[in-house]
mmCIF file of C-alpha atoms and ligand atoms in Angstrom:
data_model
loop_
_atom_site.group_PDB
_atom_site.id
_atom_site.type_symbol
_atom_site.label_atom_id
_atom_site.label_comp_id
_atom_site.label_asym_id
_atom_site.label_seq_id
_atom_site.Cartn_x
_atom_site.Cartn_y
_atom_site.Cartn_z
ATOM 1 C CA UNK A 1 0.000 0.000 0.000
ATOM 2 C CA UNK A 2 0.960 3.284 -0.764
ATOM 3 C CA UNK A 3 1.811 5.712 2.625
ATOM 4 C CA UNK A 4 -1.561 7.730 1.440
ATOM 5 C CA UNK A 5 -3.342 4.797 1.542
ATOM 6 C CA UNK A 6 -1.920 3.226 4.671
ATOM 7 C CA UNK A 7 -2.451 5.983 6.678
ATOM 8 C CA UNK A 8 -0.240 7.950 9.634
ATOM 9 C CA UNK A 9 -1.134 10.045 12.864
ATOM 10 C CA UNK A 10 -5.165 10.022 13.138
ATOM 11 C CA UNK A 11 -5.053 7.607 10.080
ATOM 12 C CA UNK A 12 -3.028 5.305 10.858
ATOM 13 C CA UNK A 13 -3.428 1.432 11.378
ATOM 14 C CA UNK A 14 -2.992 2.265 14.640
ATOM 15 C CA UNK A 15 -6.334 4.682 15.009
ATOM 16 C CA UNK A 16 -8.126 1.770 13.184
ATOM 17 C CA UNK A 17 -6.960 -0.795 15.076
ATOM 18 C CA UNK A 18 -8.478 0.943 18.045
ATOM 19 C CA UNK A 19 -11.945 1.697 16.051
ATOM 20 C CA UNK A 20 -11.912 -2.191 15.633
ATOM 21 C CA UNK A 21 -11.747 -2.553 19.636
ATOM 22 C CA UNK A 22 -14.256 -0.329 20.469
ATOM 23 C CA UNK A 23 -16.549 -2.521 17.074
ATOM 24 C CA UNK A 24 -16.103 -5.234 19.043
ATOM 25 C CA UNK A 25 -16.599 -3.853 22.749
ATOM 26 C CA UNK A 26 -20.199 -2.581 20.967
ATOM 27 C CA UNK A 27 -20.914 -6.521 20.263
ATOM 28 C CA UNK A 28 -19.528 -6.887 16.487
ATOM 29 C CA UNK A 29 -18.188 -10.556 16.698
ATOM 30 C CA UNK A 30 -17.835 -11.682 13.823
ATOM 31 C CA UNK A 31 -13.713 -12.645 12.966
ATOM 32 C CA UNK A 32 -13.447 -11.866 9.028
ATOM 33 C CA UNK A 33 -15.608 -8.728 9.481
ATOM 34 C CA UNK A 34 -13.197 -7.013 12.215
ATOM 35 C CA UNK A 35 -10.327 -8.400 9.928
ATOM 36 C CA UNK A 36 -11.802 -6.227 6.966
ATOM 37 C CA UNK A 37 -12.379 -3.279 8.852
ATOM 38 C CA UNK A 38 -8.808 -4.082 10.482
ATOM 39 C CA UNK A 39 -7.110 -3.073 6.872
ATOM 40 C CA UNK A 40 -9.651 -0.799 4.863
ATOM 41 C CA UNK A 41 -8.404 2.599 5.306
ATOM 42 C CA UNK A 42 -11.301 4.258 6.121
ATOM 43 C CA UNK A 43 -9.935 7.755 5.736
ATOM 44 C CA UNK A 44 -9.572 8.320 1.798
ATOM 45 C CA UNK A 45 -13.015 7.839 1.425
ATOM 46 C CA UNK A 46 -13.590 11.028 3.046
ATOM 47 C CA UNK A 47 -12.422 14.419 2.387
ATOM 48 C CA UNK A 48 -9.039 15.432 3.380
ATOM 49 C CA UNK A 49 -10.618 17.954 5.717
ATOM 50 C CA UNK A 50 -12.118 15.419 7.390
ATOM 51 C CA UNK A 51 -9.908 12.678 7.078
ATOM 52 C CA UNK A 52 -8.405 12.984 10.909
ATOM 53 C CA UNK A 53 -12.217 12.295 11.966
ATOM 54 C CA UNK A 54 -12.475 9.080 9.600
ATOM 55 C CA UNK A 55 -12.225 6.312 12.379
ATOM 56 C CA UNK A 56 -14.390 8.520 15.000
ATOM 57 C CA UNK A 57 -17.715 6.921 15.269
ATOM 58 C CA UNK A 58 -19.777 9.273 13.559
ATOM 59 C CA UNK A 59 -21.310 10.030 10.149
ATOM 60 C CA UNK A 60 -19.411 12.462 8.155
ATOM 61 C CA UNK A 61 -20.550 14.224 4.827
ATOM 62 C CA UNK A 62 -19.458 13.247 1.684
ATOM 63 C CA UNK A 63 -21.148 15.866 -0.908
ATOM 64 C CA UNK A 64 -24.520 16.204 -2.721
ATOM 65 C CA UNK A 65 -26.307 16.086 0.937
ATOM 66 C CA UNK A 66 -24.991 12.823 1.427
ATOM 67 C CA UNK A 67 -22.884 11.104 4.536
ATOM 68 C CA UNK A 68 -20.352 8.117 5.045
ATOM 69 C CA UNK A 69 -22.266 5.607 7.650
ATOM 70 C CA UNK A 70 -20.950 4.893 10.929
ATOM 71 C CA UNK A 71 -18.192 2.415 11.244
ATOM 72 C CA UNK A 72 -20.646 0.815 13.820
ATOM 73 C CA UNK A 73 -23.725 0.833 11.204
ATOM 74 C CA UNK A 74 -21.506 -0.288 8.539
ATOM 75 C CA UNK A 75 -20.279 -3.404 10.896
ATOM 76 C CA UNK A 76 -23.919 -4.124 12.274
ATOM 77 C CA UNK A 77 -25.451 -4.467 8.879
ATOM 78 C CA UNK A 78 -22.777 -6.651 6.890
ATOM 79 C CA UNK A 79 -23.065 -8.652 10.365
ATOM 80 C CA UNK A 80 -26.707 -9.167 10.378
ATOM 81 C CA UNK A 81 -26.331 -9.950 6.419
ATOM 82 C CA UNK A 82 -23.662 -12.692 7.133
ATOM 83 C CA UNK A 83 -24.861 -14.309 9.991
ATOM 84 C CA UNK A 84 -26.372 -17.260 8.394
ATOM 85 C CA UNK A 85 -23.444 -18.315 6.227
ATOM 86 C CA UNK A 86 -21.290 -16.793 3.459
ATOM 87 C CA UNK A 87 -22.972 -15.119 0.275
ATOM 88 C CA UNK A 88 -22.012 -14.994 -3.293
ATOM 89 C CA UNK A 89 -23.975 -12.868 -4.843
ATOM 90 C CA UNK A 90 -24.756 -9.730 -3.053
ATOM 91 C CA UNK A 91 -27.087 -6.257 -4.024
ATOM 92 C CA UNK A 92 -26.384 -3.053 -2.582
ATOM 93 C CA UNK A 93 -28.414 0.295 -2.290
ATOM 94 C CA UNK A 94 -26.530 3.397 -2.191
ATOM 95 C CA UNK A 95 -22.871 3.099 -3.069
ATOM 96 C CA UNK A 96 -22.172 6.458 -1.719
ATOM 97 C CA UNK A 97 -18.892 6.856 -1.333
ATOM 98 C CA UNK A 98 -18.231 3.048 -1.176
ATOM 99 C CA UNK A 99 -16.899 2.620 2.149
ATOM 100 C CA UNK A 100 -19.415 -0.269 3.157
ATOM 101 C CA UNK A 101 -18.719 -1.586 -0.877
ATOM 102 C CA UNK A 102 -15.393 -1.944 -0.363
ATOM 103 C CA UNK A 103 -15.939 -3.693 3.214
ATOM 104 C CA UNK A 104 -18.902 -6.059 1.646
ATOM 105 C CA UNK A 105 -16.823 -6.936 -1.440
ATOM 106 C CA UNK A 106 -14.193 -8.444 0.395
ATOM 107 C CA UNK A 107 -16.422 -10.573 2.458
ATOM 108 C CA UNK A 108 -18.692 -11.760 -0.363
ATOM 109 C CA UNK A 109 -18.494 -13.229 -3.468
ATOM 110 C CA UNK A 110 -19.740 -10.647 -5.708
ATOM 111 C CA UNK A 111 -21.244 -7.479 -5.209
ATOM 112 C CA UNK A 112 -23.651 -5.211 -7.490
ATOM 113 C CA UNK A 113 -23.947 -2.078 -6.602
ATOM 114 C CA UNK A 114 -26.571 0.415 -7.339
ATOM 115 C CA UNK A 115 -26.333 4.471 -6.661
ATOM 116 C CA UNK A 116 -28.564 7.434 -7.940
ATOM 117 C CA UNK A 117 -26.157 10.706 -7.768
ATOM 118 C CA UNK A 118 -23.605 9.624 -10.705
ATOM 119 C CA UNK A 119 -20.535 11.815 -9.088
ATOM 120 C CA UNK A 120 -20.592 9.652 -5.760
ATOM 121 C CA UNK A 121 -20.419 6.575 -7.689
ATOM 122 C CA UNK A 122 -17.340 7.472 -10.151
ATOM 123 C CA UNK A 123 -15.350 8.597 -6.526
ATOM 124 C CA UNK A 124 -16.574 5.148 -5.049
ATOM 125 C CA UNK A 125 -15.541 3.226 -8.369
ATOM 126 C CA UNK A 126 -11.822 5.216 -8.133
ATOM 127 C CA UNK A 127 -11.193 4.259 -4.584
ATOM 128 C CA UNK A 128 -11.819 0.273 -5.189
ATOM 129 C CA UNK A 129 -9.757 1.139 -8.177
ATOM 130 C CA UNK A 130 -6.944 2.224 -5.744
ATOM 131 C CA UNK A 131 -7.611 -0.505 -3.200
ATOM 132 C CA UNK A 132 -7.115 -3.107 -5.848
ATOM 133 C CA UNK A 133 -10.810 -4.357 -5.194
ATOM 134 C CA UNK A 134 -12.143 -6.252 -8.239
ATOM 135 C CA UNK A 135 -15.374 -7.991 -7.637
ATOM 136 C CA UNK A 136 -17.674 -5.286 -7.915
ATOM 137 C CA UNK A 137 -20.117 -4.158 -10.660
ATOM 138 C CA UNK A 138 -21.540 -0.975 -10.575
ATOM 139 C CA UNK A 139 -24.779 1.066 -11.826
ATOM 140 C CA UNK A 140 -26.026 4.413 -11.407
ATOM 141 C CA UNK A 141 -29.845 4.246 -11.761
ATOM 142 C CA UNK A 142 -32.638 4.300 -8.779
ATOM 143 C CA UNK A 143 -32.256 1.255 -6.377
ATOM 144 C CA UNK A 144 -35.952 0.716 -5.585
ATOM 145 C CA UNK A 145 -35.741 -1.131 -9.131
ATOM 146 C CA UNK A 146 -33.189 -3.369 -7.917
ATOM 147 C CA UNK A 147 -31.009 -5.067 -10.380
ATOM 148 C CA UNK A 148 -33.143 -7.569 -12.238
ATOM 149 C CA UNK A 149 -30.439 -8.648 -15.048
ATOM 150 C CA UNK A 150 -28.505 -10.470 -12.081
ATOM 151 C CA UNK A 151 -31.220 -11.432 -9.623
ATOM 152 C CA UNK A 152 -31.802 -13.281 -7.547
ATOM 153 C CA UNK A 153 -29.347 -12.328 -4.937
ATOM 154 C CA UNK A 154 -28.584 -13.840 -1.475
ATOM 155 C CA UNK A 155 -27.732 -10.625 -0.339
ATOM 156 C CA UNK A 156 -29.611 -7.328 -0.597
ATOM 157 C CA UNK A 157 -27.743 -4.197 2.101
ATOM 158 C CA UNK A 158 -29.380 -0.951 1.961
ATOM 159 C CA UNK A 159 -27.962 2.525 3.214
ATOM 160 C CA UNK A 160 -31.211 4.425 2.837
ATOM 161 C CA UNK A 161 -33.948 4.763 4.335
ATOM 162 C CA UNK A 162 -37.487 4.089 2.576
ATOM 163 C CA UNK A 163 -40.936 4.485 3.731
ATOM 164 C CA UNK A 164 -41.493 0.657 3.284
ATOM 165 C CA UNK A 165 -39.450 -2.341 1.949
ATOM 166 C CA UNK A 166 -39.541 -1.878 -1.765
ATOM 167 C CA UNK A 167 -41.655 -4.557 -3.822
ATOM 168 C CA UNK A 168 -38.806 -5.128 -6.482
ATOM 169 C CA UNK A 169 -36.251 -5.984 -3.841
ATOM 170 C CA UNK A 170 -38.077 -8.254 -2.208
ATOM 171 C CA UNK A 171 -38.882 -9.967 -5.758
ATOM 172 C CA UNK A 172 -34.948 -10.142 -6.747
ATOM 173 C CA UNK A 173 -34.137 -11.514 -2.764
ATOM 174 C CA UNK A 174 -33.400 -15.384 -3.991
ATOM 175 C CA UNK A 175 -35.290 -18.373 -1.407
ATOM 176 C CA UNK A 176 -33.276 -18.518 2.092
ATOM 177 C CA UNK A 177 -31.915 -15.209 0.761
ATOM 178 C CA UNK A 178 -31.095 -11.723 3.104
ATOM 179 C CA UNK A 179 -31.978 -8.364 3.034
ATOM 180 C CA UNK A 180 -31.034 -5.608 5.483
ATOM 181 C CA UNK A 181 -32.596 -2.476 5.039
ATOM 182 C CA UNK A 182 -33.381 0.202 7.615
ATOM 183 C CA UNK A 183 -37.334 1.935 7.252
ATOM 184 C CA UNK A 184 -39.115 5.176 8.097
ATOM 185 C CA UNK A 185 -39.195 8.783 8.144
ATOM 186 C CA UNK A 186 -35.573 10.154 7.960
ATOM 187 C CA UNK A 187 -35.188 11.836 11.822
ATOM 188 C CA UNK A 188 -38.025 10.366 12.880
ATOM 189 C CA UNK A 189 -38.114 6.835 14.094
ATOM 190 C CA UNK A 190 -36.340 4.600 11.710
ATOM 191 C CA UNK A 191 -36.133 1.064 12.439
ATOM 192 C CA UNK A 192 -33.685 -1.551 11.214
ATOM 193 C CA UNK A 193 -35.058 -4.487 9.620
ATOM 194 C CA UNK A 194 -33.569 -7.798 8.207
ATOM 195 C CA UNK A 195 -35.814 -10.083 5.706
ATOM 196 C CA UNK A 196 -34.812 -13.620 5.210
ATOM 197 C CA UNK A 197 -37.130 -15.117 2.292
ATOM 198 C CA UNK A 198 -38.315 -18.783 3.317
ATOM 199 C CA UNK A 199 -40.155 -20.677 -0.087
ATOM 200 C CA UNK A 200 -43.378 -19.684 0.622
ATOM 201 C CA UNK A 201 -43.271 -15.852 2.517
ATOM 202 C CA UNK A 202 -41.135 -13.569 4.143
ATOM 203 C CA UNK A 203 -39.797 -13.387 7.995
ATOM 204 C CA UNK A 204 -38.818 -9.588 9.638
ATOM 205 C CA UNK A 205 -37.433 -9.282 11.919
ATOM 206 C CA UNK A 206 -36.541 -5.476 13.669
ATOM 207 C CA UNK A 207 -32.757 -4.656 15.369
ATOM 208 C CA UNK A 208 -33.968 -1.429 16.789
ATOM 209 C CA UNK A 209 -33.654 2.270 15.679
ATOM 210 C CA UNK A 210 -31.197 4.016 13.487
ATOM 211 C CA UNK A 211 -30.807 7.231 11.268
ATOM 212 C CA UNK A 212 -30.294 7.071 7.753
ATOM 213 C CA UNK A 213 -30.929 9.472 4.855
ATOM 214 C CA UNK A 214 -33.695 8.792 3.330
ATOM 215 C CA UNK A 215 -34.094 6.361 0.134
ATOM 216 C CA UNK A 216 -35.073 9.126 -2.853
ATOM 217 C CA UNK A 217 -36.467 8.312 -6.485
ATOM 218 C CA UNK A 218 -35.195 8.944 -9.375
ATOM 219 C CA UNK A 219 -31.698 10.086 -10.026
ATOM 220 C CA UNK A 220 -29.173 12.568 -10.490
ATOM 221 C CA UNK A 221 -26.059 13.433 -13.273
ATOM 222 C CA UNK A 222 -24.428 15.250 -9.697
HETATM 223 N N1 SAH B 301 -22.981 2.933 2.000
HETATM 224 C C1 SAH B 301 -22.611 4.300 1.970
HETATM 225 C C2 SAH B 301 -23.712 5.154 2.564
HETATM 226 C C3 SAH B 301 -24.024 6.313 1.718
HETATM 227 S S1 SAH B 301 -25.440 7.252 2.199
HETATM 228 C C4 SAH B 301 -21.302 4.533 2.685
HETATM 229 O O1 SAH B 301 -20.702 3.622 3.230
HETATM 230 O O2 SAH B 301 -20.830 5.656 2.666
HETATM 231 C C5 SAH B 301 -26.712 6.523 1.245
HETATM 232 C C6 SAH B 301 -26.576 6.587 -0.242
HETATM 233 O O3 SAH B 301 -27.780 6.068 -0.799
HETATM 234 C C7 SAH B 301 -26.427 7.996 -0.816
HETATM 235 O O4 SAH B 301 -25.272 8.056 -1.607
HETATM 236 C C8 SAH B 301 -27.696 8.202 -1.657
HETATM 237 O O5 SAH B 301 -27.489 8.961 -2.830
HETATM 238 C C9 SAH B 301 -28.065 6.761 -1.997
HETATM 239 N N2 SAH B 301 -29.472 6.552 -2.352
HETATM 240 C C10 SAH B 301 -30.582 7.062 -1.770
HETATM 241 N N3 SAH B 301 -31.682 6.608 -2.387
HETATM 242 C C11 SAH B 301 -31.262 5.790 -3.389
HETATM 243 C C12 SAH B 301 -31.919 5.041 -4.413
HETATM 244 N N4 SAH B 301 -33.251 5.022 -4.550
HETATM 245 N N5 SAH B 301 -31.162 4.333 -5.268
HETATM 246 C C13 SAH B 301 -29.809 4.336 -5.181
HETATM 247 N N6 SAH B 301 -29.133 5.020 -4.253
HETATM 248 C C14 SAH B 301 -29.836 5.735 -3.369
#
């Protein structure tokens, strides 16, 4: 890795070695995920302004009204998503500035991953580019359509909040598959919600409240 990349003073390994501690003091057990989050240097997928904040747990903007999820949030999710076994074909909402992308895609087999402002996806696509991450396909269109051409997925993560669990997703979520979305009115009471799809319906179940922007329509050129 490049020194940029690696990190030094409030970016170093060091800094993220103790934002993995406190991960785990907050109940994030799982091994490979800590591992992951152990080496992806959090900090270049923020601004350089910001960069000394990166591995504080907190959600810091990254443009267009848009902000980088909490390390904690990040680890919570992929943990909830992974808990029943390894996944090979994974969907994900809101690319943003890829942070969770690059965490997922390292963890999974594949990952497809959908964003609606176009700028934050070409600075997401550069930083896997940097980080040597492969396995990732990307488009820029609205997410509440999914991604039909490679459905069904085992997998579906979303970093925005909707109103209610979008009918496409659920449709693309393959049998015994995993979605974890969070739902609700942006700074209101948003709740955090993982579907498993059995052969015949759907099980939800809730893992409390969160804060997410919300899930918009449509999408933007940036
Ligand atoms: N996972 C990101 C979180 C980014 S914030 C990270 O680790 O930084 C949520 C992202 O979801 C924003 O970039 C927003 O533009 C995007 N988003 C919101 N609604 C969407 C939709 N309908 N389709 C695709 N992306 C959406």
């Amino acid at each position: 890795m490049t020194s940029s990349l690696q990190g030094s003073g409030m970016t170093s390994p060091r800094t993220r070695e103790r934002m993995v501690a406190r991960l785990a003091e907050q109940g994030i057990s799982n091994p490979q995920l800590l591992d992951v989050m152990r080496k992806v240097p959090r900090h270049i997928f923020v601004a350089e302004a910001l960069a000394s904040r990166a591995y504080d747990d907190d959600a810091l903007p990254i443009g267009y009204g848009q902000t980088i999820s909490h390390p904690y949030t990040v680890a919570k999710m992929t943990e909830l998503l992974l808990e029943n076994g390894p996944l090979t074909k994974v969907l994900e909402i809101g690319t943003g500035c890829g942070y969770q992308t690059a965490v997922l895609a390292q963890l999974v087999g594949k990952v497809y991953t959908v964003e609606r402002i176009l700028p934050l996806q070409r600075v997401a696509r550069s930083h896997m580019y940097d980080l040597l991450i492969k396995n990732i396909s990307y488009m820029h269109s609205d997410g509440g359509w999914g991604w039909a051409d490679y459905a069904p997925y085992d997998g579906i993560l979303v970093s925005a909040a909707p109103l209610e669990i979008p009918q496409m997703l659920l449709e693309q979520m393959a049998v015994g598959g995993v979605m974890v979305i969070p739902t609700g009115v942006s700074g209101g009471s948003q709740v955090l919600k993982r579907v498993t799809r059995t052969a015949s319906d759907y099980k939800i179940e809730d893992f409390g409240k969160v804060s997410f922007v919300p899930f918009k329509s449509g999408k933007e050129q940036g």
